[in-house]
Short mmCIF file of C-alpha atoms in Angstrom, two decimals:
data_model
loop_
_atom_site.label_atom_id
_atom_site.label_comp_id
_atom_site.label_asym_id
_atom_site.label_seq_id
_atom_site.Cartn_x
_atom_site.Cartn_y
_atom_site.Cartn_z
CA MET A 1 79.13 87.09 -21.04
CA THR A 2 77.41 87.81 -24.31
CA SER A 3 77.82 91.42 -25.31
CA THR A 4 78.11 93.43 -28.48
CA SER A 5 81.65 94.52 -28.97
CA PRO A 6 82.11 98.16 -30.09
CA GLY A 7 82.65 98.27 -33.79
CA SER A 8 81.90 94.60 -34.22
CA GLY A 9 80.29 95.00 -37.58
CA PRO A 10 77.70 96.92 -39.57
CA GLU A 11 74.29 97.47 -37.96
CA SER A 12 72.02 98.48 -40.74
CA GLY A 13 69.04 99.32 -38.52
CA ALA A 14 71.09 101.52 -36.17
CA ARG A 15 70.89 105.28 -36.17
CA SER A 16 72.36 108.03 -34.11
CA ALA A 17 70.40 108.93 -30.98
CA HIS A 18 68.31 112.04 -31.47
CA PRO A 19 69.46 115.05 -29.43
CA ASP A 20 66.53 114.75 -27.05
CA HIS A 21 67.47 111.13 -26.35
CA LEU A 22 71.27 111.60 -26.07
CA GLY A 23 71.06 113.35 -22.68
CA HIS A 24 69.17 110.35 -21.26
CA VAL A 25 71.70 107.97 -22.74
CA ILE A 26 74.50 109.94 -21.15
CA PHE A 27 72.74 109.70 -17.81
CA ILE A 28 72.31 105.91 -18.21
CA THR A 29 75.98 105.54 -19.20
CA ALA A 30 77.19 107.72 -16.27
CA ALA A 31 75.10 105.69 -13.83
CA ALA A 32 76.55 102.41 -15.08
CA ALA A 33 80.06 103.92 -14.98
CA MET A 34 79.65 104.47 -11.20
CA GLY A 35 80.85 100.89 -11.04
CA GLY A 36 84.07 102.09 -12.64
CA PHE A 37 84.29 104.94 -10.12
CA LEU A 38 84.04 102.40 -7.27
CA PHE A 39 86.57 100.23 -9.05
CA GLY A 40 89.06 103.02 -8.96
CA TYR A 41 88.08 104.28 -5.51
CA ASP A 42 88.26 100.92 -3.78
CA SER A 43 91.51 99.96 -5.52
CA SER A 44 93.25 103.16 -4.42
CA VAL A 45 91.72 104.11 -1.06
CA ILE A 46 93.86 101.55 0.82
CA ASN A 47 96.83 103.79 0.02
CA GLY A 48 95.81 106.00 2.93
CA ALA A 49 95.60 103.25 5.42
CA VAL A 50 98.79 101.17 4.76
CA GLU A 51 101.02 102.55 7.50
CA ALA A 52 98.16 102.70 10.04
CA ILE A 53 97.34 99.04 9.43
CA ARG A 54 100.99 98.17 9.80
CA HIS A 55 101.19 99.90 13.21
CA ARG A 56 97.72 98.97 14.47
CA TYR A 57 98.39 95.21 14.02
CA ASP A 58 102.17 95.33 14.41
CA ILE A 59 102.91 93.40 11.24
CA GLY A 60 105.89 93.20 8.97
CA SER A 61 106.16 94.07 5.31
CA GLY A 62 105.34 90.58 4.06
CA THR A 63 102.02 90.24 5.98
CA LEU A 64 101.11 93.83 5.17
CA ALA A 65 101.60 93.14 1.47
CA GLN A 66 99.30 90.10 1.61
CA VAL A 67 96.53 92.21 3.29
CA ILE A 68 96.86 94.88 0.63
CA ALA A 69 97.07 92.45 -2.24
CA ILE A 70 94.44 89.93 -1.11
CA ALA A 71 91.68 92.03 -2.65
CA LEU A 72 93.07 91.01 -6.04
CA ILE A 73 92.02 87.44 -5.36
CA GLY A 74 88.44 88.66 -5.06
CA CYS A 75 88.90 90.72 -8.25
CA ALA A 76 89.95 87.67 -10.24
CA ILE A 77 86.97 85.63 -8.94
CA GLY A 78 84.52 88.47 -9.49
CA ALA A 79 85.74 89.10 -13.07
CA ALA A 80 85.62 85.42 -13.89
CA THR A 81 82.04 84.90 -12.63
CA ALA A 82 80.38 88.21 -13.47
CA GLY A 83 79.60 87.29 -17.04
CA ARG A 84 77.74 84.10 -16.09
CA ILE A 85 75.83 85.89 -13.32
CA ALA A 86 74.86 88.75 -15.69
CA ASP A 87 73.65 86.26 -18.32
CA ARG A 88 71.50 84.51 -15.82
CA ILE A 89 69.91 87.35 -13.86
CA GLY A 90 70.63 90.44 -15.92
CA ARG A 91 73.09 93.32 -15.96
CA ILE A 92 71.15 95.54 -13.61
CA ARG A 93 70.81 92.87 -10.90
CA CYS A 94 74.53 92.15 -11.25
CA MET A 95 75.22 95.89 -10.65
CA GLN A 96 73.03 95.82 -7.57
CA ILE A 97 74.87 92.81 -6.18
CA ALA A 98 78.18 94.66 -6.74
CA ALA A 99 76.79 97.73 -4.95
CA VAL A 100 75.74 95.66 -1.94
CA LEU A 101 79.19 93.98 -1.85
CA PHE A 102 80.97 97.37 -2.08
CA THR A 103 78.85 98.60 0.83
CA ILE A 104 79.49 95.52 2.98
CA SER A 105 83.21 95.75 2.26
CA ALA A 106 83.33 99.47 3.23
CA VAL A 107 81.57 98.91 6.52
CA GLY A 108 83.49 95.79 7.41
CA SER A 109 86.86 97.35 6.50
CA ALA A 110 86.11 100.38 8.64
CA LEU A 111 85.10 98.27 11.66
CA PRO A 112 87.41 95.24 11.59
CA PHE A 113 87.76 93.01 14.67
CA ALA A 114 91.18 91.80 13.72
CA LEU A 115 93.53 91.52 10.76
CA TRP A 116 91.92 88.32 9.49
CA ASP A 117 88.49 89.84 9.04
CA LEU A 118 89.94 92.98 7.46
CA ALA A 119 91.41 90.66 4.88
CA ILE A 120 88.00 89.06 4.27
CA TRP A 121 86.31 92.46 3.79
CA ARG A 122 89.02 93.30 1.24
CA ILE A 123 88.35 90.09 -0.63
CA ILE A 124 84.62 90.95 -0.76
CA GLY A 125 85.46 94.42 -2.03
CA GLY A 126 87.75 92.86 -4.61
CA PHE A 127 84.93 90.59 -5.82
CA ALA A 128 82.85 93.72 -6.34
CA ILE A 129 85.70 95.38 -8.26
CA GLY A 130 85.95 92.32 -10.52
CA MET A 131 82.24 92.41 -11.24
CA ALA A 132 82.27 96.15 -11.96
CA SER A 133 85.26 95.77 -14.29
CA VAL A 134 83.19 93.41 -16.50
CA ILE A 135 79.61 94.59 -16.16
CA GLY A 136 80.07 98.32 -16.68
CA PRO A 137 81.79 98.19 -20.12
CA ALA A 138 79.47 95.37 -21.33
CA TYR A 139 76.26 97.20 -20.28
CA ILE A 140 77.44 100.54 -21.74
CA ALA A 141 78.26 98.83 -25.09
CA GLU A 142 74.82 97.23 -25.13
CA VAL A 143 72.73 100.32 -24.47
CA SER A 144 74.83 102.94 -26.39
CA PRO A 145 73.65 104.07 -29.87
CA PRO A 146 76.26 102.83 -32.37
CA ALA A 147 77.25 106.37 -33.45
CA TYR A 148 78.24 107.26 -29.91
CA ARG A 149 79.40 103.88 -28.55
CA GLY A 150 83.14 104.65 -28.62
CA ARG A 151 82.88 107.91 -26.73
CA LEU A 152 80.30 106.59 -24.19
CA GLY A 153 82.46 103.51 -23.67
CA SER A 154 85.31 105.80 -22.54
CA PHE A 155 83.14 106.81 -19.53
CA GLN A 156 84.21 103.61 -17.73
CA GLN A 157 87.94 104.41 -17.91
CA ALA A 158 87.35 108.03 -17.03
CA ALA A 159 85.28 106.98 -14.01
CA ILE A 160 88.06 104.67 -12.81
CA VAL A 161 90.74 107.37 -12.88
CA ILE A 162 88.32 109.92 -11.28
CA GLY A 163 87.60 107.35 -8.56
CA ILE A 164 91.33 106.99 -7.86
CA ALA A 165 91.71 110.80 -7.61
CA ILE A 166 88.66 111.31 -5.38
CA SER A 167 89.84 108.53 -3.03
CA GLN A 168 93.18 110.37 -2.56
CA LEU A 169 91.36 113.70 -2.05
CA VAL A 170 89.10 112.18 0.61
CA ASN A 171 92.06 110.54 2.33
CA TYR A 172 93.86 113.94 2.35
CA GLY A 173 90.83 115.67 3.80
CA ILE A 174 90.39 113.05 6.57
CA LEU A 175 94.02 113.28 7.44
CA GLN A 176 93.72 117.04 7.77
CA ILE A 177 90.90 116.61 10.27
CA ALA A 178 93.05 114.06 12.20
CA ASP A 179 95.97 116.52 12.42
CA GLY A 180 98.09 114.52 10.00
CA ASP A 181 97.88 111.24 11.96
CA GLN A 182 96.51 108.17 10.14
CA ARG A 183 95.63 106.75 13.59
CA GLY A 184 94.28 110.03 14.90
CA LYS A 185 90.79 109.72 16.45
CA ILE A 186 87.71 111.23 14.75
CA GLY A 187 84.38 110.52 16.38
CA GLY A 188 85.73 107.39 18.14
CA LEU A 189 87.30 105.83 15.10
CA GLU A 190 90.83 106.14 13.74
CA ALA A 191 91.40 108.23 10.60
CA TRP A 192 92.24 105.20 8.42
CA GLN A 193 88.97 103.58 9.39
CA TRP A 194 87.08 106.63 8.14
CA MET A 195 89.07 106.46 4.86
CA LEU A 196 87.91 102.95 4.20
CA GLY A 197 84.35 103.52 5.46
CA VAL A 198 83.54 106.62 3.40
CA MET A 199 83.20 104.37 0.35
CA VAL A 200 79.72 103.56 1.66
CA VAL A 201 78.47 106.85 0.11
CA PRO A 202 79.31 106.12 -3.52
CA ALA A 203 78.42 102.46 -3.08
CA VAL A 204 74.87 103.33 -1.91
CA LEU A 205 74.59 105.93 -4.74
CA TYR A 206 75.61 103.26 -7.26
CA GLY A 207 72.90 100.92 -5.92
CA LEU A 208 70.22 103.65 -6.08
CA LEU A 209 71.18 104.67 -9.62
CA SER A 210 70.87 101.06 -10.77
CA PHE A 211 67.14 101.26 -10.05
CA ALA A 212 66.87 104.32 -12.32
CA ILE A 213 68.35 102.77 -15.48
CA PRO A 214 66.86 100.18 -17.84
CA GLU A 215 67.97 96.63 -18.41
CA SER A 216 70.08 95.85 -21.45
CA PRO A 217 67.93 95.21 -24.56
CA ARG A 218 70.28 92.38 -25.49
CA PHE A 219 69.67 90.58 -22.20
CA LEU A 220 65.92 91.15 -22.43
CA LEU A 221 65.88 89.59 -25.91
CA SER A 222 67.92 86.64 -24.57
CA VAL A 223 65.14 85.87 -22.06
CA GLY A 224 62.24 86.44 -24.51
CA LYS A 225 61.10 89.92 -23.34
CA ARG A 226 60.90 91.27 -26.87
CA GLU A 227 58.44 94.10 -26.26
CA ARG A 228 60.38 95.50 -23.34
CA ALA A 229 63.52 95.34 -25.39
CA ARG A 230 61.80 97.35 -28.17
CA GLU A 231 60.78 99.99 -25.61
CA ILE A 232 64.31 100.41 -24.34
CA LEU A 233 65.77 100.54 -27.86
CA GLU A 234 63.37 103.36 -28.65
CA GLU A 235 64.27 105.03 -25.38
CA VAL A 236 68.02 105.09 -26.08
CA GLU A 237 68.10 105.34 -29.86
CA GLY A 238 65.08 107.54 -30.70
CA LYS A 239 61.80 107.21 -32.54
CA GLY A 240 63.49 107.33 -35.94
CA VAL A 241 64.96 103.90 -35.51
CA ASP A 242 63.41 100.91 -37.28
CA LEU A 243 62.82 98.88 -34.15
CA ASP A 244 61.90 95.69 -35.92
CA ALA A 245 65.14 95.86 -37.87
CA ARG A 246 67.18 96.57 -34.79
CA VAL A 247 65.64 93.69 -32.83
CA GLU A 248 66.15 91.32 -35.76
CA GLU A 249 69.72 92.52 -36.08
CA ILE A 250 70.52 91.83 -32.43
CA GLU A 251 68.81 88.44 -32.47
CA THR A 252 70.67 87.41 -35.65
CA ALA A 253 73.98 88.43 -34.15
CA MET A 254 73.21 86.42 -31.01
CA ARG A 255 72.33 83.33 -33.04
CA ARG A 256 75.60 83.59 -34.91
CA GLU A 257 77.81 84.03 -31.90
CA HIS A 258 80.38 81.39 -31.21
CA LYS A 259 80.71 80.64 -27.53
CA SER A 260 84.47 80.36 -27.29
CA THR A 261 86.03 77.93 -24.79
CA PHE A 262 89.50 77.50 -23.26
CA LYS A 263 90.10 74.59 -25.69
CA ASP A 264 89.81 77.03 -28.65
CA LEU A 265 92.84 78.91 -27.41
CA LEU A 266 95.25 75.99 -27.54
CA GLY A 267 97.88 75.73 -30.26
CA SER A 268 100.06 72.80 -31.31
CA ARG A 269 103.48 73.86 -30.05
CA PHE A 270 103.47 76.49 -27.27
CA GLY A 271 100.24 75.75 -25.35
CA PHE A 272 98.27 78.78 -26.34
CA LEU A 273 97.93 80.21 -29.86
CA PRO A 274 100.54 82.92 -30.55
CA ILE A 275 97.91 85.76 -30.55
CA VAL A 276 96.85 84.65 -27.08
CA TRP A 277 100.41 84.84 -25.86
CA VAL A 278 100.64 88.42 -27.23
CA GLY A 279 97.50 89.35 -25.27
CA ILE A 280 98.96 87.79 -22.12
CA GLY A 281 102.24 89.69 -22.72
CA LEU A 282 100.43 93.03 -23.06
CA SER A 283 98.50 92.38 -19.87
CA VAL A 284 101.59 91.33 -17.90
CA PHE A 285 103.81 94.17 -19.08
CA GLN A 286 101.09 96.64 -18.20
CA GLN A 287 101.43 95.59 -14.56
CA LEU A 288 105.15 94.72 -14.33
CA VAL A 289 106.20 98.37 -14.76
CA GLY A 290 104.87 98.89 -11.24
CA ILE A 291 102.01 101.24 -11.92
CA ASN A 292 99.90 100.06 -9.04
CA VAL A 293 102.73 100.81 -6.60
CA ALA A 294 101.97 104.43 -7.45
CA PHE A 295 98.33 104.02 -6.32
CA TYR A 296 98.51 101.45 -3.52
CA TYR A 297 101.72 102.59 -1.81
CA SER A 298 102.51 106.18 -2.91
CA ALA A 299 101.74 107.74 0.53
CA THR A 300 103.95 105.17 2.21
CA LEU A 301 106.66 105.66 -0.39
CA TRP A 302 106.86 109.44 0.14
CA GLN A 303 106.81 108.99 3.90
CA SER A 304 109.67 106.49 3.66
CA VAL A 305 111.90 109.10 2.10
CA GLY A 306 111.13 111.70 4.71
CA ILE A 307 108.15 113.65 3.40
CA ASP A 308 105.60 114.69 6.05
CA PRO A 309 102.56 112.34 6.15
CA THR A 310 100.11 115.14 5.26
CA ASP A 311 102.29 116.28 2.35
CA SER A 312 102.63 112.68 1.17
CA PHE A 313 98.81 112.49 0.74
CA PHE A 314 98.86 115.78 -1.21
CA TRP A 315 101.45 114.34 -3.62
CA SER A 316 99.40 111.17 -4.00
CA PHE A 317 96.40 113.31 -5.03
CA THR A 318 98.45 115.23 -7.61
CA THR A 319 99.59 111.94 -9.09
CA SER A 320 95.91 111.01 -9.54
CA ILE A 321 95.19 114.23 -11.32
CA ILE A 322 98.12 113.50 -13.68
CA ASN A 323 96.54 110.09 -14.25
CA ILE A 324 93.25 111.72 -15.33
CA ILE A 325 95.07 114.17 -17.69
CA GLY A 326 97.00 111.28 -19.29
CA THR A 327 93.85 109.22 -19.76
CA VAL A 328 92.14 112.18 -21.52
CA ILE A 329 95.14 112.55 -23.78
CA ALA A 330 94.98 108.83 -24.63
CA MET A 331 91.26 109.04 -25.41
CA ILE A 332 91.92 111.91 -27.82
CA LEU A 333 94.86 110.28 -29.60
CA VAL A 334 94.15 106.56 -29.63
CA ASP A 335 91.99 106.70 -32.82
CA ARG A 336 94.16 109.42 -34.41
CA VAL A 337 97.76 108.22 -34.06
CA GLY A 338 97.04 104.55 -33.41
CA ARG A 339 97.49 102.09 -30.52
CA ARG A 340 101.00 100.92 -31.32
CA PRO A 341 102.67 104.37 -31.51
CA LEU A 342 101.08 105.36 -28.20
CA ALA A 343 102.34 102.16 -26.52
CA LEU A 344 105.91 102.72 -27.83
CA VAL A 345 105.95 106.36 -26.69
CA GLY A 346 104.60 105.32 -23.27
CA SER A 347 107.22 102.58 -22.84
CA CYS A 348 110.04 104.94 -23.64
CA GLY A 349 108.70 107.63 -21.32
CA MET A 350 108.12 105.19 -18.45
CA ALA A 351 111.57 103.60 -18.82
CA VAL A 352 113.26 106.98 -18.53
CA ALA A 353 111.06 108.18 -15.62
CA LEU A 354 111.63 104.91 -13.68
CA ALA A 355 115.34 105.14 -14.23
CA PHE A 356 115.37 108.63 -12.71
CA GLU A 357 113.31 107.38 -9.74
CA ALA A 358 115.82 104.60 -9.21
CA TRP A 359 118.63 107.16 -9.27
CA ALA A 360 116.83 109.46 -6.82
CA PHE A 361 116.07 106.70 -4.32
CA SER A 362 119.68 105.49 -4.41
CA ALA A 363 120.77 108.58 -2.42
CA ALA A 364 121.47 108.25 1.27
CA LEU A 365 118.91 109.86 3.55
CA VAL A 366 119.93 112.98 5.45
CA ASP A 367 117.94 113.38 8.71
CA GLY A 368 115.41 110.92 7.39
CA LYS A 369 114.95 112.75 4.10
CA LEU A 370 116.27 112.55 0.56
CA PRO A 371 118.68 115.35 -0.38
CA THR A 372 116.84 118.26 -1.95
CA ALA A 373 117.89 117.48 -5.54
CA GLN A 374 117.08 113.80 -5.38
CA GLY A 375 113.74 114.48 -3.59
CA ALA A 376 112.69 116.88 -6.34
CA VAL A 377 113.74 114.39 -9.06
CA ALA A 378 111.79 111.58 -7.32
CA LEU A 379 108.62 113.69 -7.22
CA VAL A 380 108.86 114.85 -10.80
CA ALA A 381 109.84 111.39 -12.15
CA ALA A 382 106.90 109.75 -10.34
CA HIS A 383 104.47 112.13 -12.00
CA VAL A 384 106.09 111.73 -15.38
CA PHE A 385 105.89 107.91 -15.06
CA VAL A 386 102.17 108.07 -14.27
CA LEU A 387 101.53 110.51 -17.13
CA PHE A 388 103.26 108.31 -19.71
CA PHE A 389 101.50 105.20 -18.40
CA ALA A 390 98.08 106.87 -18.51
CA LEU A 391 98.48 108.23 -22.07
CA SER A 392 99.58 104.85 -23.35
CA TRP A 393 99.43 101.47 -21.65
CA GLY A 394 96.67 102.44 -19.28
CA VAL A 395 94.26 102.78 -22.15
CA VAL A 396 95.70 101.10 -25.22
CA VAL A 397 96.11 97.63 -23.60
CA TRP A 398 92.34 97.41 -23.07
CA VAL A 399 91.69 98.68 -26.63
CA PHE A 400 94.17 96.07 -28.03
CA LEU A 401 92.58 93.29 -25.99
CA GLY A 402 89.14 94.24 -27.27
CA GLU A 403 90.25 94.26 -30.90
CA MET A 404 93.18 91.95 -31.53
CA PHE A 405 91.60 88.50 -31.13
CA PRO A 406 89.62 86.73 -33.91
CA ASN A 407 85.87 86.61 -33.27
CA ARG A 408 85.87 82.86 -32.69
CA ILE A 409 88.12 83.12 -29.59
CA ARG A 410 87.61 86.74 -28.43
CA ALA A 411 85.63 86.11 -25.21
CA ALA A 412 87.82 83.24 -23.97
CA ALA A 413 91.07 84.97 -24.95
CA LEU A 414 89.95 88.13 -23.11
CA GLY A 415 89.28 86.07 -20.03
CA VAL A 416 92.76 84.55 -20.09
CA ALA A 417 94.45 87.91 -20.67
CA ALA A 418 92.46 89.59 -17.90
CA SER A 419 93.36 86.76 -15.52
CA ALA A 420 97.06 87.23 -16.39
CA GLN A 421 96.67 90.90 -15.64
CA TRP A 422 95.20 90.29 -12.15
CA ILE A 423 97.98 87.76 -11.38
CA ALA A 424 100.66 90.19 -12.44
CA ASN A 425 98.96 92.92 -10.45
CA TRP A 426 98.96 90.65 -7.38
CA ALA A 427 102.61 89.81 -7.86
CA ILE A 428 103.62 93.48 -7.94
CA THR A 429 101.40 94.53 -5.12
CA ALA A 430 102.40 91.69 -2.83
CA SER A 431 106.15 91.99 -3.49
CA PHE A 432 106.66 95.77 -3.23
CA PRO A 433 106.93 96.22 0.55
CA SER A 434 109.52 93.44 0.85
CA LEU A 435 111.38 94.66 -2.19
CA ALA A 436 111.40 98.23 -0.85
CA ASP A 437 112.80 97.00 2.43
CA TRP A 438 115.52 95.20 0.49
CA ASN A 439 116.45 98.07 -1.85
CA LEU A 440 114.04 100.76 -3.04
CA SER A 441 116.33 101.90 -5.86
CA GLY A 442 116.82 98.32 -7.00
CA THR A 443 113.09 97.84 -7.05
CA TYR A 444 112.67 100.77 -9.50
CA ILE A 445 115.50 99.40 -11.63
CA ILE A 446 113.47 96.21 -11.99
CA TYR A 447 110.38 98.16 -13.07
CA ALA A 448 112.51 100.21 -15.48
CA CYS A 449 113.83 97.03 -17.01
CA PHE A 450 110.27 95.75 -17.67
CA ALA A 451 109.36 99.11 -19.26
CA THR A 452 112.41 98.83 -21.49
CA LEU A 453 111.65 95.20 -22.47
CA SER A 454 108.15 96.21 -23.45
CA ILE A 455 109.58 98.20 -26.39
CA PRO A 456 110.98 95.28 -28.39
CA PHE A 457 107.90 93.25 -27.42
CA VAL A 458 105.63 95.78 -29.08
CA LEU A 459 107.86 96.21 -32.05
CA LYS A 460 108.11 92.48 -32.76
CA PHE A 461 104.79 90.97 -31.70
CA VAL A 462 102.02 93.62 -31.51
CA LYS A 463 100.21 94.59 -34.69
CA GLU A 464 98.32 97.84 -35.18
CA THR A 465 94.55 97.42 -34.94
CA LYS A 466 93.53 101.00 -35.71
CA GLY A 467 90.94 101.29 -38.54
CA LYS A 468 90.54 97.48 -38.91
CA ALA A 469 87.24 95.75 -38.61
CA LEU A 470 87.09 93.05 -35.97
CA GLU A 471 86.39 90.50 -38.71
CA GLU A 472 89.89 91.21 -40.13
CA MET A 473 91.62 89.96 -37.02
CA GLY A 474 93.19 86.56 -37.31
#
């Protein structure tokens, strides 16, 4: 997908948006970031339905894991195809397709006939997540005034973590209505069905908002709609901008772009170029520390160690709030202290927190619960783990991936790294129930080992990108 990368070079015709225009730009950005909200919401909402699905369909941990993880197949396909779709029919139409798919997935997941069609609805929802993960950031970068592009671009990540938190809050509220029973009846449907179905509301809102925001000027220029592109540039950047210069700037940049291909990524000795392997390593380590276990399975995890189901949803919600706090910290610090120091601090913090979780879960259950000391340590360590992830790897990996590759291979290398991330995400999500049945403490030791291994990886292979122009990367 052709898009202007934040900070990709000087833009002589660009100016800061006038104050009277900035409010409108913020509205446009927030509307586009609704895709990120749905990304986070749909990714995390399944957390509230895991045990109910297990009991409703009487399935084992292996089958359950596949139903939970199968959405990631759709994510990978959606992310891989979104760019081509958006370049053909436009960013706004792509958002509208994603909104329709989110809606269909929510309705279908809430009213499944059997396990097989629940899996299909989850794949459809995953496809929408994949589209949203690509279209939102690209569109925001293309409509944001250069002076505000970095801050407006952070709306997407903020929307994702807010979506995760809201999904947990909604699940908690529904569970309260159902007297703490995931399969309790509310209006003829079980509580878990309502949890999955409520996503219809933000999905419809996303679709409606997409009709209220303009198409990307870059796409309009790519299809020859020069006058409409000028109108939108004036709308988002203000009347003080030299529109002819801005249009010429964008068109010149588009003519100069190199359409990178998979073949460009290949080296002579190790398959991919070394820098591509570093990007893959960052993506894989981000997932192998087990972060998505905290969002897909946290309610099940707390119930498995004896915490009341209603309380387990409360703790899942507090974890999401910690995720938001950590993300805000990362946004504040990433351009001040640098990407590499944040990654190293995060790795150390995660390794220690995961080690404490492994210790806590190694204790024998007493009357179906962890001993008081170990239970308290497990809760605190889980929150510390999420905090250190959010203030480091949760944000800096995406910043690194957007900056570290040379211009000539950036698009293709990003695609490979993102694919590696979805695959690693699938591996962790699909394996956790079976690993937890085997040895929950041992599972967390594995995650702690990956967090520890990420430290020498960053020290040896990852270079700081703070303050460097994208043209300097090589």
